[in-house]
Amino acid sequence: MHHKIISFFILIALFSIAAFAQPEKTYSKKHGDSLIHTKFMIDSKKEARDAVENIVKYTGLTQNFQIVENTAIPTAIAYNKKKQRYIAYNPQFMLRVKDRTKSDWGAISVLAHEIGHHLSGHTLITRRRDPKEELEADRFSGFILYKMGAPLEEAKSCASLVELNSSTETHPPKTERLIAITLGWLDANKLEEGIFSVDTATSNPLPFLSTDLEKKKKTPYVYKCMIYGDKNYYYVDEKNQVVSIDDYLQPYVVGYKVKSQDPGFDWIFSVQSLTYGVDSRGKMWSKTYAGDAIMVGKVYNIER
């Protein structure tokens, strides 16, 4: 079983989709990964079918996609043909993805994005995709990756690394896509934690935060968060929602406190495309892709 799981993640790292970016015209195998290249070219069809089936299992559905190689396309694409659902891919571009993301999860996220187009019904009608559909597929990707055990930063890794330029007629800006992936990841986290009452698609105001600092009333907030260089303060409530206060002193939800899968952090502060780790001393950290940690803020426990 362990061997199968390892093989599955090695395979998935070879996938990508056209929705993220156009591929580079040349590829240098600077890691000399000729064995992976040879194995993939020989077994890609069978392994691709197995990989998609494993992804779809996390939705509770049965895999019924046709997986085909197509060197005429630049990356990969989901489409319908004669009432059959297809995912076509360019093997060379799949190899390139592994080198660019340095992460199995990055490739899994883009494959989940493409499956999201199918399961959301975006491929039922032949037409140009629109930004709303891309964001729906991104959110689906984030949801599935959480269920598969991916940390939030890894779920966003491909979208963060691939160059996504300004908004076009079919694709939204990079920031919006990162937010969509984050919201999907948080949706799955909330389901696991048993928090069903809050809709992440909207920011429902919380009860008014009293400004009478002299009163000893218990507030609904547990933490106060300060990010260096940010004039706003953020509060974490008892429902693990991150709240900010507008110019009219009204609270509104901007993000969530989520469980950390990094043993170095107690929990994760996640607001839109920002994700920071909070340690046991209340220090807030940002990690670069090189693995370096930078202190970006401080968290204070209000209840103490």
Coordinates of C-alpha atoms in Angstrom, one line a residue:
M1 CA 0.0 0.0 0.0
H2 CA 2.8 2.4 0.9
H3 CA 4.5 1.6 -2.4
K4 CA 1.3 2.4 -4.3
I5 CA 0.9 5.7 -2.6
I6 CA 4.5 6.7 -3.4
S7 CA 4.0 5.7 -7.0
F8 CA 0.8 7.7 -7.2
F9 CA 2.3 10.9 -6.1
I10 CA 5.3 10.5 -8.4
L11 CA 2.9 10.1 -11.3
I12 CA 0.7 13.0 -10.4
A13 CA 3.7 15.3 -10.2
L14 CA 3.9 15.0 -14.0
F15 CA 0.5 16.7 -14.7
S16 CA -0.5 20.3 -15.5
I17 CA -3.3 22.2 -17.2
A18 CA -3.6 24.9 -19.8
A19 CA -5.6 27.1 -17.4
F20 CA -2.5 28.2 -15.5
A21 CA 0.0 29.3 -18.1
Q22 CA 1.6 28.6 -21.5
P23 CA 4.6 26.4 -21.3
E24 CA 8.1 27.4 -21.9
K25 CA 9.3 26.6 -25.4
T26 CA 12.4 24.7 -24.2
Y27 CA 13.1 22.5 -21.3
S28 CA 16.4 21.6 -19.8
K29 CA 16.5 18.5 -17.7
K30 CA 18.9 20.0 -15.3
H31 CA 18.3 17.2 -12.8
G32 CA 19.1 14.5 -15.3
D33 CA 15.9 12.8 -14.6
S34 CA 16.1 10.4 -17.6
L35 CA 14.7 7.4 -15.7
I36 CA 11.5 9.2 -14.8
H37 CA 11.2 10.5 -18.4
T38 CA 11.6 7.0 -19.8
K39 CA 9.2 5.4 -17.4
F40 CA 6.6 8.0 -18.0
M41 CA 6.8 7.8 -21.7
I42 CA 6.3 4.0 -21.5
D43 CA 3.6 3.7 -18.9
S44 CA 2.0 7.2 -19.0
K45 CA -1.4 6.0 -20.3
K46 CA -2.0 3.4 -17.6
E47 CA -0.5 5.6 -14.8
A48 CA -2.5 8.6 -15.9
R49 CA -5.8 6.6 -15.7
D50 CA -4.8 5.4 -12.2
A51 CA -3.9 8.9 -11.1
V52 CA -7.2 10.4 -12.2
E53 CA -9.1 7.6 -10.5
N54 CA -7.4 8.3 -7.2
I55 CA -8.1 12.0 -7.4
V56 CA -11.8 11.4 -8.2
K57 CA -12.1 9.0 -5.3
Y58 CA -11.8 12.0 -2.9
T59 CA -15.0 13.4 -4.4
G60 CA -16.9 10.1 -3.6
L61 CA -17.6 9.6 -7.3
T62 CA -16.5 6.9 -9.8
Q63 CA -13.9 7.9 -12.4
N64 CA -15.3 7.9 -15.9
F65 CA -12.8 10.1 -17.8
Q66 CA -10.9 9.1 -20.9
I67 CA -7.2 10.0 -20.5
V68 CA -5.2 10.5 -23.7
E69 CA -1.8 11.8 -24.8
N70 CA -1.8 14.7 -27.3
T71 CA 1.5 16.3 -28.3
A72 CA -0.4 18.8 -30.4
I73 CA -1.6 20.7 -27.3
P74 CA 0.8 22.9 -25.3
T75 CA -0.2 21.6 -21.8
A76 CA -3.4 19.8 -20.9
I77 CA -7.1 20.3 -21.3
A78 CA -10.5 18.9 -20.3
Y79 CA -13.2 18.6 -23.0
N80 CA -16.2 16.6 -24.0
K81 CA -16.5 14.6 -27.3
K82 CA -19.4 12.4 -28.3
K83 CA -20.8 12.5 -24.8
Q84 CA -17.5 11.3 -23.3
R85 CA -15.4 13.3 -21.0
Y86 CA -11.7 13.6 -21.8
I87 CA -8.5 14.9 -20.2
A88 CA -5.7 15.2 -22.8
Y89 CA -2.1 16.0 -21.9
N90 CA 1.2 16.8 -23.5
P91 CA 3.8 14.4 -21.9
Q92 CA 6.7 16.8 -22.3
F93 CA 4.9 19.6 -20.5
M94 CA 4.0 17.3 -17.6
L95 CA 7.7 16.6 -17.1
R96 CA 8.4 20.3 -17.1
V97 CA 5.9 20.8 -14.3
K98 CA 7.8 18.7 -11.8
D99 CA 10.9 20.7 -12.5
R100 CA 9.2 24.1 -12.1
T101 CA 7.2 23.5 -9.0
K102 CA 9.6 21.2 -7.1
S103 CA 6.5 19.8 -5.5
D104 CA 4.2 16.9 -6.1
W105 CA 1.3 18.9 -4.7
G106 CA 1.6 21.6 -7.3
A107 CA 1.0 19.1 -10.1
I108 CA -1.9 17.5 -8.1
S109 CA -3.5 20.9 -7.8
V110 CA -3.5 21.6 -11.5
L111 CA -5.0 18.2 -12.3
A112 CA -7.6 18.7 -9.7
H113 CA -8.4 22.0 -11.3
E114 CA -9.0 20.4 -14.6
I115 CA -11.2 17.7 -13.1
G116 CA -13.1 20.5 -11.4
H117 CA -14.0 21.9 -14.8
H118 CA -15.6 18.5 -15.7
L119 CA -17.4 18.0 -12.4
S120 CA -18.7 21.6 -12.4
G121 CA -20.3 21.1 -15.8
H122 CA -18.0 23.7 -17.6
T123 CA -17.2 21.3 -20.4
L124 CA -20.8 20.4 -21.3
I125 CA -21.1 23.2 -23.8
T126 CA -18.3 24.0 -26.3
R127 CA -17.4 27.6 -25.7
R128 CA -14.7 29.8 -24.3
R129 CA -14.1 29.6 -20.6
D130 CA -14.8 32.6 -18.5
P131 CA -13.0 33.9 -15.3
K132 CA -15.8 32.7 -13.0
E133 CA -15.5 29.1 -14.2
E134 CA -11.7 29.3 -13.7
L135 CA -12.2 30.5 -10.1
E136 CA -14.8 27.7 -9.5
A137 CA -12.2 25.1 -10.7
D138 CA -9.5 26.7 -8.5
R139 CA -11.7 26.5 -5.5
F140 CA -12.5 22.8 -6.2
S141 CA -8.7 22.2 -6.5
G142 CA -8.1 23.7 -3.1
F143 CA -10.9 21.7 -1.5
I144 CA -9.6 18.4 -2.9
L145 CA -6.0 19.1 -2.0
Y146 CA -7.0 19.7 1.7
K147 CA -8.8 16.3 1.7
M148 CA -5.7 14.7 0.3
G149 CA -3.5 16.2 3.1
A150 CA -1.8 19.1 1.3
P151 CA -0.7 22.1 3.4
L152 CA -2.3 25.4 2.1
E153 CA 1.0 26.7 0.7
E154 CA 1.5 23.5 -1.3
A155 CA -2.0 23.7 -2.6
K156 CA -1.2 27.2 -4.0
S157 CA 2.3 26.3 -5.1
C158 CA 1.7 26.0 -8.8
A159 CA -0.5 29.1 -9.0
S160 CA 2.2 31.0 -7.1
L161 CA 5.1 29.8 -9.2
V162 CA 3.7 29.9 -12.7
E163 CA 3.5 33.4 -14.2
L164 CA -0.1 34.5 -14.3
N165 CA -0.2 37.9 -15.9
S166 CA -3.1 40.4 -15.9
S167 CA -6.7 39.5 -16.3
T168 CA -7.8 38.3 -19.7
E169 CA -11.2 37.5 -21.2
T170 CA -11.0 33.9 -20.0
H171 CA -8.6 33.9 -17.0
P172 CA -8.8 36.0 -13.8
P173 CA -5.7 37.6 -12.2
K174 CA -3.3 35.6 -10.1
T175 CA -4.4 37.1 -6.8
E176 CA -8.0 36.1 -7.4
R177 CA -7.0 32.5 -8.2
L178 CA -4.9 32.2 -5.1
I179 CA -7.8 33.4 -3.0
A180 CA -10.2 30.9 -4.7
I181 CA -7.7 28.0 -3.9
T182 CA -7.5 29.2 -0.3
L183 CA -11.2 29.4 0.1
G184 CA -11.6 25.9 -1.3
W185 CA -8.9 24.6 1.1
L186 CA -10.7 26.4 4.0
D187 CA -14.0 24.9 3.0
A188 CA -12.7 21.4 3.4
N189 CA -10.9 22.4 6.7
K190 CA -14.2 23.7 8.1
L191 CA -16.0 20.5 7.2
E192 CA -13.4 18.5 9.0
E193 CA -13.5 20.7 12.0
G194 CA -17.4 20.6 12.1
I195 CA -17.9 24.3 11.3
F196 CA -20.8 24.5 8.9
S197 CA -22.5 27.8 9.8
V198 CA -20.2 30.3 8.0
D199 CA -20.3 30.7 4.2
T200 CA -16.8 31.6 2.9
A201 CA -18.4 33.0 -0.3
T202 CA -19.7 36.0 1.8
S203 CA -18.4 37.8 4.8
N204 CA -21.3 37.9 7.3
P205 CA -20.8 40.6 10.0
L206 CA -20.1 39.4 13.5
P207 CA -21.7 40.9 16.6
F208 CA -20.7 44.5 17.1
L209 CA -17.4 44.8 18.9
S210 CA -17.8 47.1 21.9
T211 CA -15.5 50.1 22.0
D212 CA -16.0 50.6 25.8
L213 CA -12.6 49.4 27.0
E214 CA -13.5 50.1 30.6
K215 CA -16.2 47.4 30.7
K216 CA -15.0 44.0 31.8
K217 CA -17.3 42.1 29.4
K218 CA -16.0 39.0 27.7
T219 CA -15.5 39.7 23.9
P220 CA -16.0 37.1 21.2
Y221 CA -12.4 37.4 20.3
V222 CA -9.5 35.2 21.4
Y223 CA -6.5 36.7 19.6
K224 CA -5.4 40.1 18.4
C225 CA -3.0 40.0 15.4
M226 CA -0.6 42.7 14.3
I227 CA 1.2 42.4 10.9
Y228 CA 4.2 44.7 10.5
G229 CA 3.6 47.4 7.9
D230 CA -0.2 46.9 8.0
K231 CA -2.1 49.6 9.6
N232 CA -5.0 47.3 10.4
Y233 CA -5.4 45.0 13.4
Y234 CA -7.0 41.6 13.0
Y235 CA -8.9 39.6 15.6
V236 CA -9.5 35.8 15.8
D237 CA -12.9 34.9 17.3
E238 CA -14.1 31.8 19.0
K239 CA -15.2 30.3 15.6
N240 CA -11.6 30.6 14.3
Q241 CA -12.6 33.4 11.9
V242 CA -10.1 36.3 11.3
V243 CA -12.0 39.6 11.7
S244 CA -11.0 43.1 10.7
I245 CA -12.8 46.4 11.7
D246 CA -14.0 48.8 9.0
D247 CA -14.1 52.6 9.2
Y248 CA -17.5 52.5 10.9
L249 CA -16.2 50.2 13.6
Q250 CA -18.1 47.3 12.1
P251 CA -16.4 43.8 12.1
Y252 CA -16.2 41.7 9.0
V253 CA -14.7 38.3 8.2
V254 CA -11.5 38.4 6.1
G255 CA -10.0 35.0 6.7
Y256 CA -9.6 32.0 9.1
K257 CA -7.4 30.5 11.8
V258 CA -6.6 27.0 10.5
K259 CA -4.9 23.9 11.8
S260 CA -1.1 23.8 11.0
Q261 CA 0.4 20.8 9.4
D262 CA 3.9 22.2 10.1
P263 CA 5.1 21.0 13.5
G264 CA 6.9 24.3 13.9
F265 CA 3.6 26.3 14.1
D266 CA 0.7 26.1 16.5
W267 CA -1.8 27.4 13.9
I268 CA -2.0 29.2 10.5
F269 CA -3.2 32.8 10.0
S270 CA -4.9 32.8 6.6
V271 CA -6.3 36.0 5.0
Q272 CA -6.9 35.9 1.2
S273 CA -3.6 35.0 -0.4
L274 CA -1.6 35.5 2.8
T275 CA -0.7 32.5 5.0
Y276 CA 1.5 33.0 8.0
G277 CA 2.5 30.4 10.7
V278 CA 2.0 31.3 14.4
D279 CA 4.4 29.7 16.9
S280 CA 3.9 29.0 20.6
R281 CA 5.3 32.4 21.6
G282 CA 2.8 34.3 19.4
K283 CA 5.3 35.2 16.7
M284 CA 4.0 35.2 13.2
W285 CA 6.2 33.9 10.4
S286 CA 6.3 33.8 6.6
K287 CA 8.2 31.0 4.9
T288 CA 9.8 31.6 1.5
Y289 CA 10.0 28.8 -1.1
A290 CA 13.6 28.4 -0.2
G291 CA 12.5 27.4 3.3
D292 CA 13.7 30.6 5.1
A293 CA 11.4 31.9 7.9
I294 CA 10.8 35.7 8.2
M295 CA 9.0 37.2 11.2
V296 CA 6.1 39.3 9.9
G297 CA 4.0 40.1 13.0
K298 CA 2.8 39.3 16.5
V299 CA -0.2 37.6 18.0
Y300 CA -1.6 38.5 21.4
N301 CA -3.9 36.2 23.4
I302 CA -6.8 38.4 24.6
E303 CA -8.2 35.9 27.0
R304 CA -5.1 35.9 29.2

